[in-house]
Short mmCIF file of C-alpha atoms in Angstrom, two decimals:
data_model
loop_
_atom_site.label_atom_id
_atom_site.label_comp_id
_atom_site.label_asym_id
_atom_site.label_seq_id
_atom_site.Cartn_x
_atom_site.Cartn_y
_atom_site.Cartn_z
CA MET A 1 0.00 0.00 0.00
CA TYR A 2 1.20 3.46 -0.85
CA ASN A 3 0.99 6.21 1.80
CA GLY A 4 -0.21 3.44 4.06
CA GLY A 5 0.20 5.42 7.25
CA LYS A 6 -2.11 8.23 6.21
CA ILE A 7 -4.70 5.93 4.66
CA LEU A 8 -4.81 3.62 7.67
CA LEU A 9 -5.16 6.65 9.94
CA GLY A 10 -8.10 7.79 7.83
CA ILE A 11 -9.70 4.35 8.00
CA PHE A 12 -9.16 4.27 11.74
CA VAL A 13 -10.85 7.64 12.22
CA PHE A 14 -13.74 6.57 9.97
CA LEU A 15 -14.26 3.32 11.87
CA ALA A 16 -13.93 5.03 15.24
CA LEU A 17 -16.64 7.55 14.33
CA ALA A 18 -18.93 5.14 12.52
CA THR A 19 -18.90 2.52 15.25
CA TYR A 20 -18.93 4.95 18.18
CA PRO A 21 -22.57 4.25 19.14
CA PHE A 22 -21.79 0.53 19.21
CA TYR A 23 -18.75 0.48 21.45
CA ASN A 24 -20.14 3.26 23.58
CA ASN A 25 -23.36 1.37 24.29
CA ILE A 26 -22.34 -2.26 24.16
CA GLY A 27 -23.78 -4.21 27.03
CA LYS A 28 -25.56 -1.20 28.51
CA ALA A 29 -29.05 -1.85 29.68
CA ASN A 30 -31.50 0.45 28.01
CA ALA A 31 -34.74 0.63 29.82
CA ARG A 32 -37.42 2.65 28.10
CA PRO A 33 -38.87 5.41 30.23
CA GLU A 34 -42.32 4.89 31.66
CA PRO A 35 -44.02 8.23 32.13
CA SER A 36 -45.69 8.27 35.51
CA THR A 37 -49.36 9.12 35.80
CA ASP A 38 -49.26 8.69 39.54
CA THR A 39 -50.26 12.11 40.83
CA PRO A 40 -52.72 13.04 43.55
CA ALA A 41 -55.09 14.63 41.01
CA ILE A 42 -55.15 11.56 38.81
CA GLN A 43 -55.58 9.26 41.81
CA LYS A 44 -58.73 11.17 42.72
CA LEU A 45 -60.28 10.68 39.30
CA ALA A 46 -63.09 8.19 39.16
CA GLN A 47 -62.28 7.30 35.58
CA LYS A 48 -58.58 7.53 34.82
CA LYS A 49 -58.59 8.91 31.32
CA CYS A 50 -57.17 11.91 29.53
CA ILE A 51 -59.23 14.29 27.43
CA GLU A 52 -58.73 12.10 24.37
CA PRO A 53 -57.87 8.37 24.05
CA GLU A 54 -54.40 7.38 25.17
CA ALA A 55 -53.12 6.37 21.70
CA PHE A 56 -54.21 9.71 20.29
CA MET A 57 -52.60 11.63 23.14
CA LYS A 58 -49.40 9.67 22.75
CA SER A 59 -48.89 10.47 19.08
CA GLU A 60 -50.76 13.76 18.68
CA HIS A 61 -50.36 15.63 21.98
CA MET A 62 -47.82 18.00 20.50
CA GLN A 63 -50.14 18.90 17.66
CA LEU A 64 -53.08 19.29 20.02
CA LEU A 65 -51.04 21.62 22.22
CA ASN A 66 -50.04 23.60 19.18
CA GLN A 67 -53.70 23.95 18.16
CA TRP A 68 -54.59 24.95 21.70
CA ARG A 69 -51.89 27.58 21.66
CA ASP A 70 -53.23 29.03 18.40
CA ALA A 71 -56.85 28.80 19.57
CA ALA A 72 -56.23 30.47 22.93
CA VAL A 73 -53.62 33.05 22.04
CA ARG A 74 -54.56 33.98 18.50
CA ASP A 75 -58.30 33.28 18.30
CA GLY A 76 -59.25 33.85 21.93
CA ASN A 77 -61.07 30.55 21.99
CA ARG A 78 -60.67 28.93 25.37
CA ILE A 79 -63.06 25.98 24.95
CA TYR A 80 -62.00 22.63 23.55
CA VAL A 81 -64.63 20.08 22.63
CA ALA A 82 -63.15 16.61 22.94
CA GLY A 83 -64.03 13.66 20.75
CA ASP A 84 -66.54 12.40 23.31
CA GLY A 85 -68.32 15.76 23.47
CA GLN A 86 -66.81 16.75 26.83
CA ARG A 87 -65.76 20.41 27.03
CA TYR A 88 -62.40 21.42 28.45
CA ASP A 89 -60.76 24.67 29.27
CA ILE A 90 -57.90 25.30 26.85
CA SER A 91 -55.03 25.84 29.23
CA LEU A 92 -51.73 24.10 29.59
CA GLN A 93 -51.22 25.10 33.19
CA ASN A 94 -54.79 24.73 34.40
CA THR A 95 -55.99 21.73 32.40
CA CYS A 96 -53.02 19.58 31.42
CA MET A 97 -50.79 20.26 34.34
CA LYS A 98 -53.62 20.11 36.87
CA CYS A 99 -53.60 16.33 36.51
CA HIS A 100 -50.09 15.88 35.20
CA SER A 101 -48.49 17.90 37.93
CA ASN A 102 -45.38 15.76 37.75
CA LYS A 103 -43.59 17.36 34.78
CA LYS A 104 -40.29 15.65 35.59
CA GLU A 105 -41.72 12.13 35.72
CA PHE A 106 -44.30 12.67 33.00
CA CYS A 107 -43.25 15.12 30.30
CA ASP A 108 -39.51 15.07 30.76
CA SER A 109 -39.06 11.32 31.04
CA CYS A 110 -39.85 10.67 27.37
CA HIS A 111 -38.73 14.05 26.06
CA ASN A 112 -35.27 13.70 27.54
CA TYR A 113 -35.01 10.10 26.39
CA ALA A 114 -35.86 11.01 22.81
CA GLY A 115 -33.98 14.28 22.80
CA VAL A 116 -37.08 16.39 22.37
CA SER A 117 -37.02 19.88 23.82
CA PRO A 118 -40.42 21.49 23.41
CA TYR A 119 -40.53 25.22 23.91
CA CYS A 120 -43.66 25.22 26.09
CA TRP A 121 -41.73 26.49 29.06
CA ASP A 122 -40.22 29.43 27.26
CA CYS A 123 -43.50 31.20 28.01
CA HIS A 124 -45.34 29.03 30.53
CA LEU A 125 -44.40 28.62 34.13
CA ALA A 126 -43.23 25.12 34.83
CA PRO A 127 -45.06 23.64 37.81
CA LYS A 128 -43.18 23.78 41.06
CA GLU A 129 -42.29 20.29 42.12
CA GLY A 130 -41.08 19.17 45.50
CA LYS A 131 -37.93 17.17 45.17
CA MET B 1 -34.85 3.76 -19.06
CA GLY B 2 -32.33 3.88 -16.25
CA ALA B 3 -34.59 6.27 -14.41
CA LEU B 4 -37.65 4.08 -14.76
CA PHE B 5 -35.71 0.99 -13.72
CA SER B 6 -34.31 2.72 -10.62
CA PHE B 7 -37.71 4.10 -9.73
CA VAL B 8 -39.33 0.68 -9.98
CA VAL B 9 -36.57 -0.88 -7.86
CA VAL B 10 -37.09 1.68 -5.11
CA ILE B 11 -40.84 1.17 -5.20
CA LEU B 12 -40.29 -2.58 -4.95
CA LEU B 13 -38.00 -2.08 -1.96
CA ILE B 14 -40.68 -0.01 -0.24
CA LEU B 15 -43.34 -2.62 -0.98
CA LEU B 16 -41.06 -5.42 0.13
CA ALA B 17 -40.51 -3.87 3.54
CA TYR B 18 -44.14 -2.80 3.88
CA VAL B 19 -45.56 -6.19 3.00
CA GLY B 20 -42.89 -7.95 5.02
CA VAL B 21 -43.83 -6.04 8.14
CA ALA B 22 -47.51 -5.24 7.74
CA ALA B 23 -48.66 -8.52 6.20
CA VAL B 24 -46.07 -11.15 7.08
CA GLY B 25 -44.96 -9.71 10.42
CA MET B 26 -41.21 -9.91 9.83
CA GLN B 27 -40.45 -7.06 12.23
CA SER B 28 -37.34 -8.66 13.64
CA PHE B 29 -35.98 -9.39 10.18
CA PHE B 30 -36.45 -5.84 8.89
CA GLY B 31 -35.72 -4.19 12.22
CA ILE B 32 -32.73 -6.22 13.41
CA VAL B 33 -31.21 -8.58 10.83
CA ILE B 34 -31.24 -6.22 7.86
CA PRO B 35 -29.75 -3.22 9.72
CA TYR B 36 -26.96 -5.33 11.20
CA VAL B 37 -26.10 -6.86 7.83
CA ALA B 38 -26.25 -3.46 6.16
CA VAL B 39 -23.94 -1.78 8.68
CA LEU B 40 -21.49 -4.67 8.46
CA VAL B 41 -21.48 -4.55 4.65
CA PHE B 42 -21.05 -0.78 4.82
CA LEU B 43 -18.08 -0.85 7.18
CA VAL B 44 -16.28 -3.77 5.55
CA GLY B 45 -17.06 -2.51 2.06
CA VAL B 46 -15.77 1.00 2.68
CA VAL B 47 -12.56 -0.26 4.28
CA TYR B 48 -12.08 -2.76 1.44
CA ARG B 49 -12.56 -0.11 -1.23
CA VAL B 50 -10.22 2.38 0.42
CA ILE B 51 -7.48 -0.21 0.96
CA LYS B 52 -7.85 -1.34 -2.64
CA TRP B 53 -7.42 2.24 -3.78
CA GLY B 54 -4.48 2.61 -1.44
CA LYS B 55 -2.76 -0.24 -3.21
CA SER B 56 -2.99 1.54 -6.55
CA PRO B 57 0.18 3.40 -7.40
CA VAL B 58 0.20 6.97 -8.61
CA PRO B 59 2.57 6.86 -11.59
CA PHE B 60 2.91 10.58 -12.06
CA ALA B 61 2.45 13.74 -10.07
CA ILE B 62 -0.81 14.70 -11.74
CA THR B 63 -1.96 17.47 -9.46
CA THR B 64 -4.56 19.71 -11.01
CA THR B 65 -3.47 23.29 -11.01
CA GLY B 66 -5.82 26.21 -10.90
CA GLY B 67 -3.50 29.15 -10.39
CA GLN B 68 0.06 30.44 -10.39
CA GLN B 69 2.65 27.83 -9.52
CA LYS B 70 5.31 28.55 -6.92
CA SER B 71 7.95 30.41 -8.85
CA LEU B 72 10.26 33.33 -8.30
CA GLU B 73 9.89 35.27 -5.08
CA TRP B 74 8.24 38.27 -6.66
CA ILE B 75 5.58 36.22 -8.45
CA LYS B 76 2.60 35.66 -6.20
CA GLN B 77 1.74 32.00 -5.83
CA ALA B 78 -1.86 30.77 -5.71
CA LYS B 79 -1.25 28.74 -2.57
CA LEU B 80 -4.62 27.01 -2.44
CA ASP B 81 -5.14 26.43 -6.13
CA ASN B 82 -1.58 25.40 -6.82
CA PRO B 83 -0.16 24.20 -3.50
CA SER B 84 3.50 23.40 -3.24
CA SER B 85 3.50 22.17 0.36
CA SER B 86 1.55 19.71 2.47
CA THR B 87 -0.09 22.58 4.34
CA GLY B 88 -1.34 23.97 1.06
CA VAL B 89 -2.65 20.55 0.10
CA VAL B 90 -4.50 20.25 3.40
CA GLY B 91 -6.05 23.65 2.76
CA ARG B 92 -7.08 22.71 -0.73
CA MET B 93 -8.51 19.37 0.39
CA ALA B 94 -10.45 21.04 3.19
CA LEU B 95 -11.98 23.53 0.76
CA GLU B 96 -12.73 20.73 -1.66
CA ILE B 97 -14.38 18.50 0.92
CA LEU B 98 -16.21 21.16 2.90
CA LEU B 99 -17.10 23.66 0.17
CA PHE B 100 -16.80 21.72 -3.13
CA ARG B 101 -14.43 24.31 -4.53
CA SER B 102 -13.85 22.61 -7.84
CA LEU B 103 -17.57 22.20 -8.41
CA PHE B 104 -17.81 25.95 -7.94
CA ARG B 105 -15.92 26.23 -11.21
CA ASN B 106 -18.65 24.26 -12.96
CA THR B 107 -19.46 25.59 -16.40
CA LYS B 108 -22.39 25.11 -18.67
CA SER B 109 -22.24 25.18 -22.43
CA GLU B 110 -24.91 26.04 -24.92
CA LEU B 111 -25.32 27.05 -28.53
CA ARG B 112 -26.04 30.73 -29.00
CA ASP B 113 -26.68 31.92 -32.52
CA GLY B 114 -24.90 28.86 -33.81
CA ARG B 115 -21.84 29.44 -31.65
CA LEU B 116 -20.83 27.38 -28.64
CA ALA B 117 -20.89 29.56 -25.56
CA TYR B 118 -19.66 28.73 -22.08
CA GLY B 119 -20.90 30.26 -18.88
CA SER B 120 -20.68 29.78 -15.17
CA GLY B 121 -23.09 27.13 -13.81
CA LYS B 122 -23.48 27.56 -10.07
CA TRP B 123 -26.83 25.86 -9.47
CA LEU B 124 -25.28 22.42 -9.31
CA TRP B 125 -22.81 23.64 -6.72
CA LEU B 126 -25.55 25.28 -4.68
CA ALA B 127 -27.78 22.20 -4.75
CA ALA B 128 -24.85 19.91 -3.95
CA MET B 129 -23.87 22.05 -0.97
CA ALA B 130 -27.45 22.19 0.28
CA PHE B 131 -27.87 18.47 -0.20
CA HIS B 132 -24.65 17.30 1.43
CA TRP B 133 -24.74 19.64 4.41
CA SER B 134 -28.41 18.95 5.10
CA PHE B 135 -27.74 15.26 4.87
CA LEU B 136 -24.89 15.57 7.36
CA ILE B 137 -27.06 17.47 9.82
CA VAL B 138 -29.92 15.01 9.36
CA LEU B 139 -27.49 12.16 10.01
CA LEU B 140 -26.11 13.84 13.13
CA ARG B 141 -29.62 14.55 14.38
CA HIS B 142 -30.25 10.81 14.28
CA VAL B 143 -27.59 10.37 16.96
CA ARG B 144 -30.42 11.11 19.41
CA LEU B 145 -31.66 7.59 18.71
CA PHE B 146 -28.30 5.98 19.44
CA GLU B 147 -27.11 7.70 22.61
CA THR B 148 -28.61 7.90 26.08
CA PRO B 149 -28.50 10.58 27.35
CA VAL B 150 -28.72 12.53 24.13
CA PRO B 151 -25.46 14.47 23.58
CA SER B 152 -25.84 18.21 23.96
CA PHE B 153 -24.57 18.94 20.43
CA VAL B 154 -27.56 17.01 19.06
CA ASN B 155 -29.95 19.12 21.12
CA LEU B 156 -28.19 22.22 19.86
CA LEU B 157 -28.47 21.05 16.25
CA GLU B 158 -32.16 20.32 16.72
CA SER B 159 -32.90 23.69 18.23
CA LEU B 160 -31.05 25.44 15.39
CA ASP B 161 -32.64 23.22 12.77
CA GLY B 162 -36.13 23.87 14.12
CA PHE B 163 -35.63 27.50 15.08
CA LEU B 164 -38.53 28.70 12.97
CA GLN B 165 -40.79 26.82 15.43
CA ILE B 166 -43.26 25.87 12.73
CA GLY B 167 -45.82 23.35 13.91
CA ALA B 168 -45.36 20.53 16.37
CA PRO B 169 -43.25 18.48 16.13
CA ARG B 170 -41.12 21.40 15.06
CA LEU B 171 -40.34 21.53 11.35
CA PHE B 172 -36.69 20.74 10.70
CA LEU B 173 -35.35 22.91 7.91
CA THR B 174 -32.69 20.43 6.87
CA GLY B 175 -35.31 17.82 6.07
CA VAL B 176 -37.04 20.21 3.68
CA ILE B 177 -33.78 21.49 2.19
CA LEU B 178 -32.52 17.95 1.71
CA LEU B 179 -35.63 16.91 -0.16
CA LEU B 180 -35.68 20.06 -2.31
CA ALA B 181 -31.99 19.76 -3.19
CA VAL B 182 -32.14 16.09 -4.07
CA THR B 183 -35.23 16.77 -6.18
CA TYR B 184 -33.27 19.44 -8.04
CA LEU B 185 -30.42 16.98 -8.59
CA LEU B 186 -32.91 14.51 -10.03
CA LEU B 187 -34.73 17.02 -12.23
CA ARG B 188 -31.39 18.24 -13.52
CA ARG B 189 -30.78 14.74 -14.89
CA PHE B 190 -34.20 14.79 -16.53
CA TYR B 191 -34.15 18.23 -18.08
CA VAL B 192 -30.54 19.02 -18.95
CA ARG B 193 -30.14 17.09 -22.16
CA GLN B 194 -26.40 16.62 -21.97
CA VAL B 195 -26.70 15.30 -18.43
CA ARG B 196 -29.63 13.07 -19.30
CA TYR B 197 -27.58 11.56 -22.10
CA ILE B 198 -24.83 10.40 -19.73
CA SER B 199 -27.12 9.39 -16.84
CA LEU B 200 -27.33 5.73 -15.99
CA ALA B 201 -29.38 3.63 -13.60
CA ALA B 202 -26.46 3.93 -11.17
CA ASP B 203 -27.06 7.69 -11.15
CA TYR B 204 -30.81 7.57 -10.74
CA PHE B 205 -30.99 4.79 -8.15
CA PRO B 206 -29.21 6.65 -5.32
CA LEU B 207 -31.31 9.74 -6.02
CA PHE B 208 -34.61 7.86 -5.88
CA LEU B 209 -33.41 5.95 -2.85
CA ILE B 210 -32.45 9.11 -0.97
CA ILE B 211 -35.72 10.77 -1.96
CA ALA B 212 -37.55 7.73 -0.57
CA VAL B 213 -35.46 7.77 2.63
CA ALA B 214 -36.12 11.46 3.21
CA SER B 215 -39.81 11.16 2.35
CA THR B 216 -40.44 8.25 4.68
CA GLY B 217 -38.55 10.08 7.41
CA ILE B 218 -40.64 13.21 6.95
CA LEU B 219 -43.88 11.20 6.75
CA MET B 220 -42.93 9.38 9.92
CA ARG B 221 -42.14 12.52 11.85
CA TYR B 222 -44.95 14.83 10.78
CA PHE B 223 -47.78 12.71 9.45
CA PHE B 224 -47.93 9.04 10.39
CA LYS B 225 -46.36 9.52 13.84
CA VAL B 226 -44.47 6.49 15.02
CA ASP B 227 -43.92 6.07 18.73
CA ILE B 228 -40.49 7.62 19.11
CA VAL B 229 -39.86 6.02 22.51
CA SER B 230 -40.39 2.54 21.06
CA VAL B 231 -38.24 3.46 18.06
CA LYS B 232 -35.44 4.49 20.36
CA GLU B 233 -35.88 1.32 22.34
CA LEU B 234 -35.28 -0.62 19.12
CA THR B 235 -32.32 1.45 17.98
CA MET B 236 -30.69 1.41 21.41
CA GLY B 237 -31.17 -2.36 21.41
CA LEU B 238 -29.29 -2.52 18.12
CA VAL B 239 -26.30 -0.50 19.24
CA SER B 240 -26.05 -2.24 22.61
CA PHE B 241 -26.18 -5.63 20.86
CA ASN B 242 -29.24 -6.45 22.87
CA PRO B 243 -31.84 -6.19 20.13
CA THR B 244 -35.52 -6.05 20.87
CA VAL B 245 -38.56 -5.41 18.74
CA PRO B 246 -41.00 -3.25 20.67
CA ALA B 247 -44.63 -3.69 19.74
CA GLY B 248 -46.63 -0.97 18.09
CA VAL B 249 -44.06 0.70 15.85
CA GLY B 250 -45.69 1.59 12.54
CA ALA B 251 -44.71 -0.14 9.29
CA ILE B 252 -43.45 3.19 7.92
CA PHE B 253 -40.57 2.98 10.37
CA TYR B 254 -39.50 -0.40 9.00
CA VAL B 255 -39.78 0.89 5.45
CA HIS B 256 -37.54 3.81 6.41
CA VAL B 257 -35.02 1.51 8.10
CA PHE B 258 -35.04 -0.88 5.16
CA LEU B 259 -34.37 1.94 2.69
CA VAL B 260 -31.59 3.33 4.87
CA SER B 261 -30.12 -0.17 5.17
CA THR B 262 -30.22 -0.50 1.39
CA LEU B 263 -28.43 2.81 1.10
CA PHE B 264 -25.75 1.70 3.57
CA ALA B 265 -25.21 -1.67 1.91
CA TYR B 266 -25.20 -0.11 -1.56
CA PHE B 267 -22.81 2.67 -0.56
CA PRO B 268 -19.42 0.94 -0.84
CA PHE B 269 -20.12 -0.49 -4.27
CA SER B 270 -21.44 2.60 -5.97
CA LYS B 271 -20.65 6.15 -6.96
CA LEU B 272 -21.49 7.11 -3.40
CA MET B 273 -17.97 6.03 -2.48
CA HIS B 274 -16.86 9.44 -3.70
CA ALA B 275 -17.12 10.22 -0.01
CA GLY B 276 -14.00 8.16 0.57
CA GLY B 277 -12.56 8.60 -2.88
CA ILE B 278 -12.19 12.35 -2.64
CA TYR B 279 -9.45 11.92 -0.05
CA LEU B 280 -7.55 9.70 -2.46
CA SER B 281 -7.85 11.88 -5.56
CA PRO B 282 -4.31 12.32 -6.91
CA THR B 283 -5.30 15.45 -8.79
CA ARG B 284 -6.32 17.02 -5.49
CA ASN B 285 -4.08 15.56 -2.82
CA LEU B 286 -0.71 15.94 -4.48
CA ALA B 287 1.37 19.06 -4.04
CA ASN B 288 2.52 20.65 -7.26
CA ASP B 289 6.20 20.29 -6.42
CA SER B 290 7.30 18.29 -9.42
CA ARG B 291 10.07 20.80 -10.16
CA ALA B 292 11.45 20.44 -6.66
CA VAL B 293 10.81 16.82 -5.74
CA ARG B 294 11.18 13.85 -8.03
CA HIS B 295 8.05 11.72 -8.10
CA VAL B 296 9.21 8.15 -8.45
CA ASN B 297 6.67 5.92 -10.09
CA PRO B 298 6.12 3.18 -7.51
CA TRP B 299 4.79 1.10 -10.33
CA ASP B 300 8.16 0.83 -12.03
CA TYR B 301 8.44 -2.87 -12.54
CA PRO B 302 11.89 -4.49 -12.37
CA VAL B 303 12.03 -5.03 -16.11
CA LYS B 304 14.79 -7.36 -17.40
CA VAL B 305 16.72 -5.15 -19.80
CA HIS B 306 19.56 -5.92 -22.21
CA THR B 307 21.57 -2.76 -22.73
CA TYR B 308 23.59 -2.01 -25.86
CA ASP B 309 26.84 -2.48 -23.95
CA GLU B 310 25.75 -5.95 -22.93
CA TYR B 311 24.64 -6.64 -26.50
CA GLU B 312 27.97 -5.56 -27.88
CA ASP B 313 29.83 -7.65 -25.31
CA GLU B 314 27.84 -10.62 -26.49
CA PHE B 315 28.33 -10.11 -30.23
CA ARG B 316 31.54 -8.07 -30.47
CA GLU B 317 33.62 -10.68 -32.23
CA LYS B 318 30.94 -11.45 -34.78
CA MET B 319 30.38 -7.77 -35.38
CA ILE B 320 34.07 -7.16 -35.95
CA LYS B 321 34.28 -10.10 -38.30
CA ALA B 322 31.31 -8.74 -40.22
CA GLY B 323 32.95 -5.36 -40.36
CA ILE B 324 30.36 -3.62 -38.19
CA PRO B 325 31.82 -0.78 -36.15
CA VAL B 326 31.75 -1.36 -32.40
CA GLU B 327 32.13 1.04 -29.51
CA HIS B 328 34.81 -0.87 -27.70
CA TYR B 329 37.37 -2.80 -29.66
CA PRO B 330 38.88 -5.71 -27.82
CA ALA B 331 42.30 -5.19 -26.34
CA PRO B 332 44.74 -6.92 -28.70
CA SER B 333 46.55 -9.99 -27.39
CA PRO B 334 50.42 -9.89 -27.11
CA GLU B 335 50.69 -12.09 -30.20
CA GLU B 336 48.56 -9.75 -32.21
CA LEU B 337 50.57 -6.78 -30.96
CA GLU B 338 53.74 -8.50 -32.00
CA LYS B 339 52.27 -9.37 -35.34
CA GLU B 340 51.08 -5.83 -35.83
CA PHE B 341 53.88 -3.84 -34.34
CA GLY B 342 56.70 -6.38 -33.76
CA ASP B 343 58.42 -5.67 -37.07
CA LYS B 344 58.35 -1.96 -36.48
CA ASP B 345 60.10 -2.42 -33.18
CA ALA B 346 62.72 -4.66 -34.87
CA GLY B 347 63.59 -2.03 -37.35
CA VAL B 348 62.19 0.09 -40.06
CA PRO B 349 62.79 -0.72 -43.70
CA ALA B 350 66.34 0.11 -44.51
CA GLY B 351 65.54 2.42 -47.27
CA LYS B 352 63.47 4.73 -45.17
CA GLU B 353 65.98 5.24 -42.44
CA GLU B 354 67.86 8.42 -42.50
#
């Protein structure tokens, strides 16, 4: 091989970068986060359900929150009619976080795991949580 | 023809993964086996190709020059376009790899009033830059699925990429730019006649494949919504060699992974290897120092030669007998000397003596 030193160095750097996730994670246990719904407000509920079905909330909550933001802030509409006809107050702090008062164990557990950083809390006050 | 063939192949790949997962239920095959095989083929293939290139000799210093060569002190040298030192070469390579400097010199030619006219063609450079840089950022963003906790540079990239805060999940600009740029690169092959003429299936296939990869990724993020936590559980299982197939991940994810795996496995054996090849381009990575340093062709084979001297040594006697002039006449033997000059030594003819 000609210029073997330089080429092998290049190959080494390539392999080191390309396989980094493998040798950095090998053998590590990776438990998926389980967002906790164990809060006093939820415990008090007779029927433990969110405003929409769980599957919908899981995949669409970010879009719903975005619609709520537009409805409340831009259109002044503070009433949300859920799929089952129930009416809810459009408010992150007073509706969502009333039940899900455990932001760290609920919101952040998945968001941190998946590297998602929503900008809700740029404007909203994050709930105060006892540590 | 090449375009249609490539398009059909990509569609078949999509259907294969979709049917395999949605109808047959081969989640572990498409989610675990295929990605592992693809990554292995990618790594081994790239190393194999680079080492094979490394074994090829460079017979001549064939650096491409694009400016004034190093000359007399008072003549300004174009140090990046005509480097004479390793530092200059590193600078030129960096510009080439990061900014596609030689593509910036791209020209287009057309007939104007019956005359061939050349002009600067920068669109290809712009689209190539947009495409490659977006692709790099998209690739780095995916690190979030392979590291726990997510490295801070990935979070930074995501916040920059989504800084327009359009919609939720936030719209990533690089995804859009990538798709637009690769679409331009495809349309260019359709509509520029000269380019269409030289385009083969091997040119169209990667483009369709990347379009499909980007489209499935965008569909998955903004429209079909796969469960990202389960996806990360799968990807983390792959990198920790503890693979699992979580339930409830949509088929679109497996289609995306299958297409990406195809891209990885196809990479080392295709034009995509220009990623590694650019480092080994003799026209780029050689310094233009051929007036200062002798470039020895490493390819010079130890040829068995028979020089004229050796030839004459072999045939001298025969040549002399045949009256052919030779370079070196044989030293005469004492007998011959005596025969030639002996009489002279004995005495000159009497008549001539004075």
